[in-house]
């Protein structure tokens, strides 16, 4: 009964045992509370001892009187950013640098603080030190009050990310990332990164097509032909500007008579869709003035006669392209659209069926 162990169960007068051993199990109670640090050197913080009780018939050896049992905690907590994306205004209403509060949350029960290191990174167009204030390996401590005597169930800690207010005409939105790392094996990192979008508040720039229309042959020796279309801006820019182009089918139809930029590109752009980047080389130390950008639109060749053969009717097959407004680009109203006229250079052949015919002077009647 009780906490007792029998040594030499099979010993008897006619069955003498020598150097007997007896083993027994102690049950460890499972829980879901993070109690120990995750590195090996700290695994042995949770422990208890068991000891042998002396009695008159055996001698407990002093140096072997006790045994310590160390429990490795294999529970964990999860840590993640509270939001997948944050919006950071470039400036506050009083003109000071804008800021956004970014939060990291811990889920689970813990009896000790949990720390992660947070850093900014250039994952988008926002530039370190020019568009935002960077930081590296900033320590954030979650559940700072947790202890073996104070169990904490979940926690959230926040910090500020600051933009740098400037008067540079830039992309409508600039992006950066904030990431964290943990060095604790008992911490499950669920979402280690979040994206911050800086919303620019600088003045818009004027953008428009350089020509109202272009005329292009349908094909060039049976190969797809292209027409070069140019856009320019008025004023100074210190960063590349991305804008989008929209296509309007007229008598010329998309994917039959022409291809959009998204479908058929003759140039490489660091953007997706029907977009164009103006001022690729613009930078804080390289201000560009009155920038132009040209791009090609591909004309689809065919062998169908579509237009009349006289010059005045060549311009019947057409489509338009337009510039899409956004809050940081002012599309000049009289330069908003450009019409492309396609000259059809296909032909059909016409001939007499016979080279010679016989005509009788009279019929039988």
CSV table of N, CA, C and O in Angstrom, one decimal, residues 79-81 117-119 178-181 189-194:
chain,number,residue,atom,x,y,z
A,79,UNK,N,2.9,31.9,-32.8
A,79,UNK,CA,3.1,33.4,-32.9
A,79,UNK,C,2.9,33.8,-34.4
A,79,UNK,O,3.4,33.1,-35.3
A,80,UNK,N,2.1,34.9,-34.6
A,80,UNK,CA,1.9,35.3,-35.9
A,80,UNK,C,1.6,36.8,-35.9
A,80,UNK,O,1.3,37.4,-34.9
A,81,UNK,N,1.6,37.5,-37.1
A,81,UNK,CA,1.2,38.8,-37.2
A,81,UNK,C,-0.4,38.8,-37.1
A,81,UNK,O,-1.0,37.9,-37.6
A,117,UNK,N,12.4,38.4,-32.9
A,117,UNK,CA,13.1,39.5,-33.4
A,117,UNK,C,12.5,40.0,-34.7
A,117,UNK,O,12.3,39.2,-35.6
A,118,UNK,N,12.2,41.3,-34.8
A,118,UNK,CA,11.4,41.8,-35.9
A,118,UNK,C,12.3,42.7,-36.7
A,118,UNK,O,13.1,43.5,-36.2
A,119,UNK,N,12.2,42.7,-38.1
A,119,UNK,CA,13.0,43.5,-39.0
A,119,UNK,C,12.2,43.9,-40.2
A,119,UNK,O,11.2,43.2,-40.6
A,178,UNK,N,7.5,43.4,-43.2
A,178,UNK,CA,8.1,43.3,-41.9
A,178,UNK,C,8.1,41.8,-41.5
A,178,UNK,O,7.0,41.1,-41.7
A,179,UNK,N,9.2,41.3,-41.1
A,179,UNK,CA,9.3,39.9,-40.8
A,179,UNK,C,9.8,39.7,-39.4
A,179,UNK,O,10.5,40.6,-38.8
A,180,UNK,N,9.5,38.5,-38.8
A,180,UNK,CA,10.1,38.2,-37.5
A,180,UNK,C,10.7,36.8,-37.5
A,180,UNK,O,10.2,35.9,-38.3
A,181,UNK,N,11.6,36.5,-36.6
A,181,UNK,CA,12.2,35.2,-36.4
A,181,UNK,C,12.2,34.9,-34.9
A,181,UNK,O,12.2,35.8,-34.1
A,189,UNK,N,5.9,29.3,-35.4
A,189,UNK,CA,5.8,30.6,-36.2
A,189,UNK,C,4.8,30.3,-37.3
A,189,UNK,O,5.1,29.6,-38.3
A,190,UNK,N,3.6,30.9,-37.2
A,190,UNK,CA,2.5,30.7,-38.2
A,190,UNK,C,2.6,31.6,-39.3
A,190,UNK,O,2.5,31.2,-40.5
A,191,UNK,N,2.7,32.9,-39.1
A,191,UNK,CA,2.8,33.9,-40.2
A,191,UNK,C,4.0,34.8,-39.9
A,191,UNK,O,3.9,35.8,-39.2
A,192,UNK,N,5.2,34.5,-40.5
A,192,UNK,CA,6.4,35.2,-40.1
A,192,UNK,C,6.6,36.5,-40.8
A,192,UNK,O,7.6,37.2,-40.6
A,193,UNK,N,5.7,36.9,-41.7
A,193,UNK,CA,5.8,38.1,-42.5
A,193,UNK,C,4.5,38.8,-42.7
A,193,UNK,O,3.5,38.1,-42.8
A,194,UNK,N,4.5,40.1,-42.8
A,194,UNK,CA,3.3,40.9,-43.2
A,194,UNK,C,3.8,42.0,-44.2
A,194,UNK,O,4.9,42.4,-44.2
